[in-house]
Amino acid sequence: MESHKQVVERLRVTFRSGVTLPIQFRLAQLEAMLSMLEDNEAQIIEALHEDLAKPKFEAVLSEIHMVVNDLCYTINNLSTWMQPSYVGTNLATMLDDCFIRMEPLGVVLIIGAWNYPLQLIVLPLIGAIAAGNCAILKPSEISPSTEKLLAELIPKYLSKDCYAVVCGGPEETKSLLENRYDHIFYTGSQSVARCILQAAAVYLTPVTLELGGKCPCLLYGHLDMKAAAKRLVWAKFFNVGQSCVAPDYVLCTAETRDLLIPFIKEALESFYGSEPQQTKDLGRIVTDRHWNRLVELLKRSEGKVVIGGQSVKEEKYIAPTVVVDVQESDALMQEEIFGPILPILTVKSLDEGINFVNEREKPLALYVFSDEIQIVTTVLERTSSGGFCSNDGIVHMSLPGLPFGGVGASGMGSYHGRWGFETFSHKRGCMLRGWVLERVNVLRNPPYTESNLSWLRWATTAKKRGWAGCSVM
């Protein structure tokens, strides 16, 4: 059995051979990945159900269909993305070819997360393959059935010389991080991200961190309360709230809260029935440890549970729960909830809500529900977040044309579609020169003169539109 160091070295030898560079190879690997998903859909659904009791509908939508869309988008556009991008020149370089060339980084490490255990490994891998890299994949051990399935399927469908899967827990991850990579892509918690950064710093390895945080949802002004409640409930309790982009808490006026809660109750009963524990459309908390954390958070909260609150440890079940009268010092507001518990906080004005958001770390996503475009625009312009969506939740991340990633404490870097290709590419600035202007080079050579300096400044200055003073004669 190979050591982690040997795996990295083997993949580096493969990369240096140039086998991953041609577009034909990249497309063949992407097509093979497409076949992997199509051929093994039933096995994937089963593994996700074993790990998270994930309903088939949610598994297909978020783990298979979303990845297939990104694959097709990448396959259809890769030849365009790989083309050199030519840039403008000045008088001194007007006869040169000046362009940006997209080149692969080398051997990259992709560390996935447990909540979407297939999507969060395969989506970044699409970008890595499209860009021409070799990759080591580390699925989450917390979702063991999906981890095992990925370890079986990846070598079966993709090149064993270019892509490797490493299974195991924290010790294996620590061992992997002792090696040098050309890029590390990590999805997970902020605490582990700090360890990733420390390991990457040893080799000055660039990183992409897809983290999380407390994603706020502001409801303000006039809106269709019934529709808003349905969309909020869907986004919050999809995957039982175990989504990094799920609305973490709601900010609204007391009047809006009182109107909203009956519609949330109605939406929950419409979605999951009067006994949500019995429905097959609601998953479960991933492990006993995660279940204990959520139950303890709820116990420590000083808010009032108005919906749900029930839990069954043997099933790792927690009912969809709504908590009101929550203060900013409440236990539910001190960390990302990552479960089916929705606190509702009240504010007196939109300004107060915006200030509340801006006083905290920048979230991975920010949602605003309102029929008034001025309110939506105000929130968009006066806040900062990884992504933004009005009058819905989560859906913005399903579009491969939009970059997905955090800002500040919610992450760095982005991916999906072209953005994944660019994350795993080096933008190499290139200039191809001939010998035609050699006689002009006398202007730049010693001995230096004021006259030559003046001519060079004139020939190489970027001209500002409508400002003659930018040219130096």
Coordinates of C-alpha atoms in Angstrom, one line a residue:
M1 CA 0.0 0.0 0.0
E2 CA 1.4 3.4 -1.0
S3 CA 2.1 6.1 1.6
H4 CA 0.6 9.4 1.1
K5 CA 3.9 10.9 0.0
Q6 CA 4.2 8.2 -2.6
V7 CA 0.8 8.9 -3.9
V8 CA 1.6 12.6 -4.3
E9 CA 4.9 11.8 -6.0
R10 CA 3.2 9.3 -8.4
L11 CA 0.7 11.9 -9.4
R12 CA 3.3 14.6 -9.8
V13 CA 5.3 12.3 -12.2
T14 CA 2.0 11.8 -14.2
F15 CA 1.4 15.6 -14.3
R16 CA 4.9 16.3 -15.5
S17 CA 4.4 13.8 -18.4
G18 CA 1.9 16.2 -19.9
V19 CA -0.9 13.6 -20.2
T20 CA -3.5 15.9 -18.5
L21 CA -2.8 18.9 -20.8
P22 CA -4.7 18.1 -24.1
I23 CA -8.4 19.0 -24.2
Q24 CA -9.2 15.6 -25.5
F25 CA -8.0 14.0 -22.2
R26 CA -9.8 16.5 -20.0
L27 CA -13.1 16.0 -21.9
A28 CA -12.7 12.2 -21.8
Q29 CA -12.4 12.3 -18.0
L30 CA -15.3 14.7 -17.6
E31 CA -17.4 12.4 -19.9
A32 CA -16.3 9.4 -17.8
M33 CA -17.5 11.2 -14.6
L34 CA -20.8 11.8 -16.3
S35 CA -21.1 8.1 -17.0
M36 CA -20.1 7.4 -13.3
L37 CA -23.1 9.4 -12.1
E38 CA -25.5 8.1 -14.6
D39 CA -24.5 4.4 -14.2
N40 CA -24.5 4.5 -10.4
E41 CA -27.4 6.7 -9.5
A42 CA -29.2 4.0 -7.4
Q43 CA -26.0 3.2 -5.5
I44 CA -25.4 6.9 -4.8
I45 CA -28.9 7.5 -3.5
E46 CA -28.6 4.4 -1.3
A47 CA -25.3 5.6 0.2
L48 CA -26.6 9.1 0.9
H49 CA -29.7 7.5 2.6
E50 CA -27.4 5.4 4.8
D51 CA -25.3 8.3 5.8
L52 CA -27.9 11.0 6.3
A53 CA -31.3 9.4 5.6
K54 CA -31.4 11.8 2.7
P55 CA -34.6 11.6 0.7
K56 CA -34.2 10.4 -2.9
F57 CA -35.6 13.7 -4.1
E58 CA -33.0 15.8 -2.2
A59 CA -30.2 13.4 -3.1
V60 CA -31.0 13.6 -6.9
L61 CA -31.5 17.3 -6.8
S62 CA -28.5 18.4 -4.8
E63 CA -25.9 15.6 -5.2
I64 CA -26.5 14.3 -8.7
H65 CA -28.5 16.7 -10.9
M66 CA -26.6 19.7 -9.8
V67 CA -23.2 18.0 -10.5
V68 CA -24.5 16.7 -13.9
N69 CA -25.5 20.3 -14.8
D70 CA -22.0 21.6 -13.9
L71 CA -20.4 18.8 -15.8
C72 CA -22.4 19.5 -19.0
Y73 CA -21.8 23.2 -18.6
T74 CA -18.1 22.6 -18.3
I75 CA -17.9 20.2 -21.2
N76 CA -19.8 22.6 -23.5
N77 CA -17.6 25.6 -22.6
L78 CA -14.1 24.1 -21.9
S79 CA -12.7 24.8 -25.4
T80 CA -13.6 28.5 -25.0
W81 CA -12.2 28.8 -21.5
M82 CA -8.9 27.3 -22.6
Q83 CA -8.3 29.8 -25.4
P84 CA -5.7 32.5 -24.7
S85 CA -7.1 35.9 -23.9
Y86 CA -5.4 38.7 -25.8
V87 CA -4.8 42.0 -24.1
G88 CA -4.3 45.5 -25.3
T89 CA -0.8 46.9 -26.2
N90 CA 0.9 50.2 -26.4
L91 CA 3.1 51.8 -29.1
A92 CA 6.2 50.0 -27.8
T93 CA 4.5 46.5 -27.9
M94 CA 2.0 47.0 -30.8
L95 CA 3.8 44.3 -32.9
D96 CA 4.0 41.7 -30.1
D97 CA 1.5 39.0 -29.2
C98 CA 0.4 39.7 -25.6
F99 CA -2.0 37.2 -24.0
I100 CA -3.1 35.4 -20.9
R101 CA -2.6 31.6 -21.0
M102 CA -4.6 29.4 -18.7
E103 CA -2.3 26.7 -17.3
P104 CA -2.9 23.9 -14.8
L105 CA -1.4 24.2 -11.4
G106 CA -0.2 20.6 -10.9
V107 CA -1.2 18.2 -8.2
V108 CA -4.1 19.5 -6.0
L109 CA -5.7 18.2 -2.8
I110 CA -9.5 18.3 -2.5
I111 CA -11.0 17.8 1.0
G112 CA -14.7 17.3 1.1
A113 CA -17.4 17.7 3.7
W114 CA -20.0 15.3 5.1
N115 CA -23.3 17.2 4.5
Y116 CA -23.2 16.9 0.7
P117 CA -20.5 14.2 0.6
L118 CA -20.7 13.5 -3.1
Q119 CA -21.3 17.0 -4.4
L120 CA -18.6 18.7 -2.3
I121 CA -15.9 16.3 -3.7
V122 CA -17.1 16.0 -7.3
L123 CA -17.9 19.6 -8.0
P124 CA -14.4 20.9 -7.2
L125 CA -12.9 17.9 -9.0
I126 CA -14.7 19.0 -12.2
G127 CA -12.8 22.3 -12.1
A128 CA -9.5 20.5 -11.3
I129 CA -9.9 18.1 -14.3
A130 CA -11.1 20.9 -16.6
A131 CA -8.0 22.9 -15.8
G132 CA -5.7 19.9 -16.5
N133 CA -4.6 19.0 -12.9
C134 CA -4.0 15.8 -11.1
A135 CA -5.9 15.5 -7.9
I136 CA -6.0 13.7 -4.6
L137 CA -9.5 13.4 -3.1
K138 CA -10.2 13.1 0.6
P139 CA -13.9 12.5 1.2
S140 CA -15.4 12.9 4.7
E141 CA -15.2 9.9 6.9
I142 CA -18.4 11.2 8.7
S143 CA -20.4 10.0 5.7
P144 CA -18.8 6.5 5.5
S145 CA -21.1 4.9 2.9
T146 CA -20.5 7.7 0.4
E147 CA -16.8 7.8 1.2
K148 CA -16.6 4.1 0.4
L149 CA -18.6 4.4 -2.8
L150 CA -16.4 7.3 -4.0
A151 CA -13.3 5.2 -3.3
E152 CA -14.7 2.4 -5.5
L153 CA -16.1 4.5 -8.3
I154 CA -13.4 7.1 -8.9
P155 CA -10.6 4.6 -9.8
K156 CA -13.1 2.6 -11.9
Y157 CA -14.1 5.5 -14.1
L158 CA -11.2 8.0 -14.0
S159 CA -7.5 7.6 -14.7
K160 CA -5.8 5.9 -11.7
D161 CA -2.6 7.6 -12.7
C162 CA -4.1 11.1 -12.4
Y163 CA -6.6 10.9 -9.6
A164 CA -6.5 9.1 -6.2
V165 CA -8.9 8.8 -3.3
V166 CA -7.7 8.6 0.2
C167 CA -10.1 7.5 3.0
G168 CA -9.8 7.8 6.7
G169 CA -10.2 10.3 9.5
P170 CA -8.3 13.3 11.0
E171 CA -5.0 11.4 11.1
E172 CA -5.1 10.6 7.4
T173 CA -6.0 14.2 6.7
K174 CA -3.1 15.4 8.8
S175 CA -0.7 13.1 7.1
L176 CA -1.9 14.3 3.6
L177 CA -1.3 17.9 4.7
E178 CA 2.3 17.2 5.4
N179 CA 3.0 17.0 1.7
R180 CA 3.4 19.8 -0.8
Y181 CA 0.6 20.5 -3.3
D182 CA 0.0 23.1 -5.9
H183 CA -3.4 24.0 -4.5
I184 CA -5.6 22.9 -1.5
F185 CA -9.3 23.0 -1.8
Y186 CA -11.2 22.6 1.5
T187 CA -14.9 22.6 2.4
G188 CA -15.8 22.5 6.0
S189 CA -15.5 24.3 9.3
Q190 CA -13.6 27.5 10.2
S191 CA -11.7 25.7 13.0
V192 CA -10.3 23.0 10.6
A193 CA -9.7 25.7 7.9
R194 CA -7.2 27.3 10.3
C195 CA -5.3 24.0 10.4
I196 CA -5.4 23.8 6.6
L197 CA -3.9 27.3 6.4
Q198 CA -1.1 26.5 8.8
A199 CA -0.2 23.4 6.8
A200 CA -0.4 25.2 3.5
A201 CA 1.9 28.0 4.8
V202 CA 4.8 25.6 5.1
Y203 CA 5.0 25.3 1.3
L204 CA 3.3 28.6 0.5
T205 CA 0.5 26.6 -1.1
P206 CA -2.5 28.6 -2.3
V207 CA -5.9 27.5 -0.9
T208 CA -9.6 27.8 -1.5
L209 CA -11.7 27.6 1.6
E210 CA -15.4 27.0 1.3
L211 CA -16.6 27.6 4.9
G212 CA -19.9 28.8 6.3
G213 CA -21.2 31.0 9.0
K214 CA -24.5 32.3 10.1
C215 CA -26.5 33.2 6.9
P216 CA -29.1 35.8 7.7
C217 CA -32.6 36.2 6.2
L218 CA -34.2 39.6 6.3
L219 CA -37.9 39.9 5.8
Y220 CA -39.0 43.5 5.4
G221 CA -41.7 45.6 3.8
H222 CA -44.6 44.3 1.8
L223 CA -44.4 40.7 0.7
D224 CA -46.5 37.6 0.0
M225 CA -46.2 36.1 3.5
K226 CA -47.5 32.7 2.5
A227 CA -45.1 32.3 -0.4
A228 CA -42.2 33.7 1.7
A229 CA -42.9 31.1 4.5
K230 CA -42.9 28.2 2.0
R231 CA -39.6 29.3 0.4
L232 CA -38.0 30.0 3.8
V233 CA -39.1 26.6 5.2
W234 CA -37.8 24.8 2.1
A235 CA -34.4 26.5 2.2
K236 CA -34.0 26.1 5.9
F237 CA -35.1 22.5 6.3
F238 CA -33.7 21.1 3.1
N239 CA -31.2 18.4 4.2
V240 CA -32.5 19.0 7.7
G241 CA -30.8 22.4 7.8
Q242 CA -27.4 20.8 7.3
S243 CA -26.4 23.2 4.5
C244 CA -23.8 25.9 4.7
V245 CA -26.1 28.2 2.8
A246 CA -29.2 27.5 4.8
P247 CA -30.9 30.5 6.4
D248 CA -29.4 30.5 9.9
Y249 CA -31.7 33.1 11.5
V250 CA -34.5 35.5 10.5
L251 CA -34.5 39.2 11.1
C252 CA -37.9 41.0 10.8
T253 CA -40.2 43.3 12.7
A254 CA -42.4 42.0 15.5
E255 CA -45.4 42.5 13.3
T256 CA -43.9 40.5 10.5
R257 CA -42.9 37.7 12.9
D258 CA -46.5 37.4 14.2
L259 CA -47.8 37.2 10.6
L260 CA -45.1 34.8 9.5
I261 CA -45.3 32.1 12.2
P262 CA -48.8 30.8 11.3
F263 CA -47.7 30.5 7.6
I264 CA -44.5 28.7 8.7
K265 CA -46.6 26.2 10.6
E266 CA -48.9 25.8 7.6
A267 CA -45.9 25.3 5.3
L268 CA -44.3 22.7 7.6
E269 CA -47.5 20.7 7.8
S270 CA -47.9 20.9 4.0
F271 CA -44.3 19.7 3.4
Y272 CA -43.9 17.1 6.2
G273 CA -47.4 16.3 7.6
S274 CA -48.6 16.6 11.1
E275 CA -46.0 14.1 12.3
P276 CA -42.7 15.0 10.6
Q277 CA -40.9 12.2 12.4
Q278 CA -42.9 9.8 10.2
T279 CA -42.3 11.4 6.8
K280 CA -39.7 10.0 4.4
D281 CA -39.1 13.5 3.1
L282 CA -37.1 14.7 6.1
G283 CA -33.6 13.4 6.7
R284 CA -31.7 12.9 9.9
I285 CA -28.8 14.5 11.7
V286 CA -25.5 12.9 10.5
T287 CA -24.1 11.5 13.9
D288 CA -24.9 11.3 17.6
R289 CA -22.3 13.9 18.3
H290 CA -23.9 16.4 15.9
W291 CA -27.3 15.6 17.3
N292 CA -26.1 16.2 20.9
R293 CA -24.6 19.5 19.9
L294 CA -27.9 20.7 18.4
V295 CA -30.0 19.5 21.3
E296 CA -27.7 21.2 23.8
L297 CA -27.9 24.4 21.8
L298 CA -31.7 24.3 22.1
K299 CA -31.6 23.6 25.8
R300 CA -29.3 26.5 26.4
S301 CA -31.4 28.9 24.4
E302 CA -33.4 31.4 26.4
G303 CA -35.8 31.8 23.5
K304 CA -39.3 30.4 23.2
V305 CA -40.0 27.3 21.1
V306 CA -43.2 28.0 19.1
I307 CA -42.9 25.2 16.6
G308 CA -41.3 21.8 17.0
G309 CA -38.6 21.2 19.6
Q310 CA -39.1 17.4 19.7
S311 CA -36.1 15.1 19.3
V312 CA -35.3 11.3 19.4
K313 CA -31.7 10.3 19.9
E314 CA -32.1 6.8 18.6
E315 CA -33.2 8.1 15.2
K316 CA -30.9 11.2 15.3
Y317 CA -34.2 13.0 14.7
I318 CA -34.9 16.7 15.5
A319 CA -38.2 18.2 14.5
P320 CA -38.2 21.3 12.4
T321 CA -38.1 23.9 15.1
V322 CA -38.8 27.7 15.3
V323 CA -37.6 29.8 18.2
V324 CA -38.8 33.4 19.0
D325 CA -37.8 36.0 21.6
V326 CA -34.2 35.3 20.7
Q327 CA -31.6 37.8 21.8
E328 CA -28.3 38.4 20.1
S329 CA -26.5 36.9 23.2
D330 CA -28.5 33.7 23.0
A331 CA -26.7 30.4 22.6
L332 CA -28.4 29.9 19.2
M333 CA -26.6 33.1 18.0
Q334 CA -23.1 32.2 19.0
E335 CA -22.3 29.7 16.3
E336 CA -23.6 28.4 13.0
I337 CA -26.6 26.2 13.8
F338 CA -26.3 23.7 11.0
G339 CA -29.5 21.9 11.8
P340 CA -33.3 22.2 11.8
I341 CA -33.6 25.1 14.3
L342 CA -34.6 28.5 13.1
P343 CA -34.3 31.5 15.5
I344 CA -36.3 34.6 14.7
L345 CA -35.0 37.9 16.0
T346 CA -36.9 41.2 15.8
V347 CA -35.7 44.6 14.7
K348 CA -37.5 47.9 14.5
S349 CA -36.2 49.0 11.1
L350 CA -34.4 47.9 8.0
D351 CA -31.4 50.0 9.1
E352 CA -31.3 48.1 12.4
G353 CA -31.4 44.8 10.5
I354 CA -28.6 45.8 8.1
N355 CA -26.5 47.0 11.0
F356 CA -27.0 43.7 12.9
V357 CA -25.7 41.8 9.8
N358 CA -22.8 44.2 9.3
E359 CA -21.6 44.0 12.9
R360 CA -21.0 40.2 12.4
E361 CA -18.7 38.2 10.2
K362 CA -19.5 38.2 6.5
P363 CA -21.8 35.3 5.8
L364 CA -21.6 32.7 3.0
A365 CA -25.1 33.8 1.8
L366 CA -27.5 36.6 2.6
Y367 CA -31.2 36.5 1.9
V368 CA -33.8 39.2 1.7
F369 CA -37.5 38.7 1.3
S370 CA -39.5 41.7 0.0
D371 CA -41.7 42.7 -2.8
E372 CA -40.1 46.2 -2.8
I373 CA -37.2 46.4 -5.1
Q374 CA -35.8 49.4 -3.3
I375 CA -35.5 47.3 -0.1
V376 CA -33.8 44.5 -1.9
T377 CA -31.4 46.9 -3.6
T378 CA -30.6 48.7 -0.3
V379 CA -29.7 45.4 1.4
L380 CA -27.6 44.3 -1.6
E381 CA -25.7 47.6 -1.7
R382 CA -25.1 48.0 2.0
T383 CA -24.0 44.5 3.0
S384 CA -21.4 42.0 2.0
S385 CA -21.7 38.2 1.7
G386 CA -20.4 35.3 -0.4
G387 CA -23.6 35.1 -2.3
F388 CA -27.0 37.0 -2.4
C389 CA -30.5 35.9 -3.2
S390 CA -33.8 37.7 -2.9
N391 CA -37.1 36.0 -2.2
D392 CA -35.7 32.5 -2.0
G393 CA -32.8 30.6 -0.5
I394 CA -30.1 28.2 -1.6
V395 CA -31.1 28.2 -5.3
H396 CA -28.4 30.8 -6.3
M397 CA -25.7 28.2 -5.8
S398 CA -27.3 25.8 -8.3
L399 CA -26.5 28.0 -11.3
P400 CA -23.1 27.1 -12.8
G401 CA -22.7 30.5 -14.3
L402 CA -22.5 32.2 -10.9
P403 CA -19.4 31.9 -8.7
F404 CA -19.9 30.2 -5.4
G405 CA -17.7 31.0 -2.5
G406 CA -17.3 33.0 0.7
V407 CA -15.8 36.3 1.8
G408 CA -13.9 37.0 5.0
A409 CA -14.6 34.4 7.6
S410 CA -17.0 32.5 5.3
G411 CA -14.2 31.5 3.0
M412 CA -11.8 32.6 0.2
G413 CA -12.0 31.7 -3.5
S414 CA -14.9 30.4 -5.5
Y415 CA -15.9 27.6 -7.9
H416 CA -18.7 26.2 -10.0
G417 CA -18.6 26.4 -13.8
R418 CA -15.8 28.6 -15.2
W419 CA -15.0 29.8 -11.7
G420 CA -13.8 26.3 -10.8
F421 CA -11.7 26.1 -13.9
E422 CA -10.1 29.4 -13.0
T423 CA -9.5 28.4 -9.4
F424 CA -7.4 25.5 -10.5
S425 CA -5.6 27.4 -13.3
H426 CA -2.7 29.7 -13.4
K427 CA -3.2 32.9 -15.5
R428 CA 0.2 33.1 -17.2
G429 CA 0.9 36.5 -18.8
C430 CA 2.8 36.0 -22.0
M431 CA 4.5 38.2 -24.6
L432 CA 5.9 36.9 -27.9
R433 CA 8.4 39.3 -29.4
G434 CA 10.2 39.4 -32.6
W435 CA 13.3 41.4 -33.8
V436 CA 11.5 44.0 -35.9
L437 CA 11.8 46.9 -33.4
E438 CA 15.4 46.2 -32.3
R439 CA 16.6 49.6 -33.7
V440 CA 14.0 51.3 -31.4
N441 CA 15.5 49.6 -28.3
V442 CA 18.3 52.1 -28.4
L443 CA 15.9 54.3 -26.5
R444 CA 16.0 52.1 -23.4
N445 CA 19.7 51.2 -23.4
P446 CA 22.4 53.1 -21.5
P447 CA 23.8 55.6 -21.6
Y448 CA 20.4 57.1 -20.3
T449 CA 19.3 60.5 -21.5
E450 CA 16.3 62.7 -20.7
S451 CA 15.3 62.7 -24.3
N452 CA 15.2 58.9 -24.5
L453 CA 13.2 58.8 -21.2
S454 CA 10.6 61.2 -22.6
W455 CA 10.1 59.1 -25.7
L456 CA 9.8 55.9 -23.8
R457 CA 7.3 57.4 -21.4
W458 CA 5.2 58.6 -24.4
A459 CA 5.4 55.2 -26.2
T460 CA 4.4 53.1 -23.1
T461 CA 1.9 55.4 -21.3
A462 CA -1.7 54.2 -20.9
K463 CA -3.8 56.9 -22.4
K464 CA -6.7 58.1 -20.3
R465 CA -9.7 58.8 -22.4
G466 CA -10.3 62.5 -22.8
W467 CA -7.2 63.6 -20.9
A468 CA -4.4 64.8 -23.2
G469 CA -2.2 65.5 -20.2
C470 CA -1.7 61.7 -19.7
S471 CA 0.7 61.7 -22.7
V472 CA 4.2 62.8 -22.0
M473 CA 6.0 64.2 -25.0

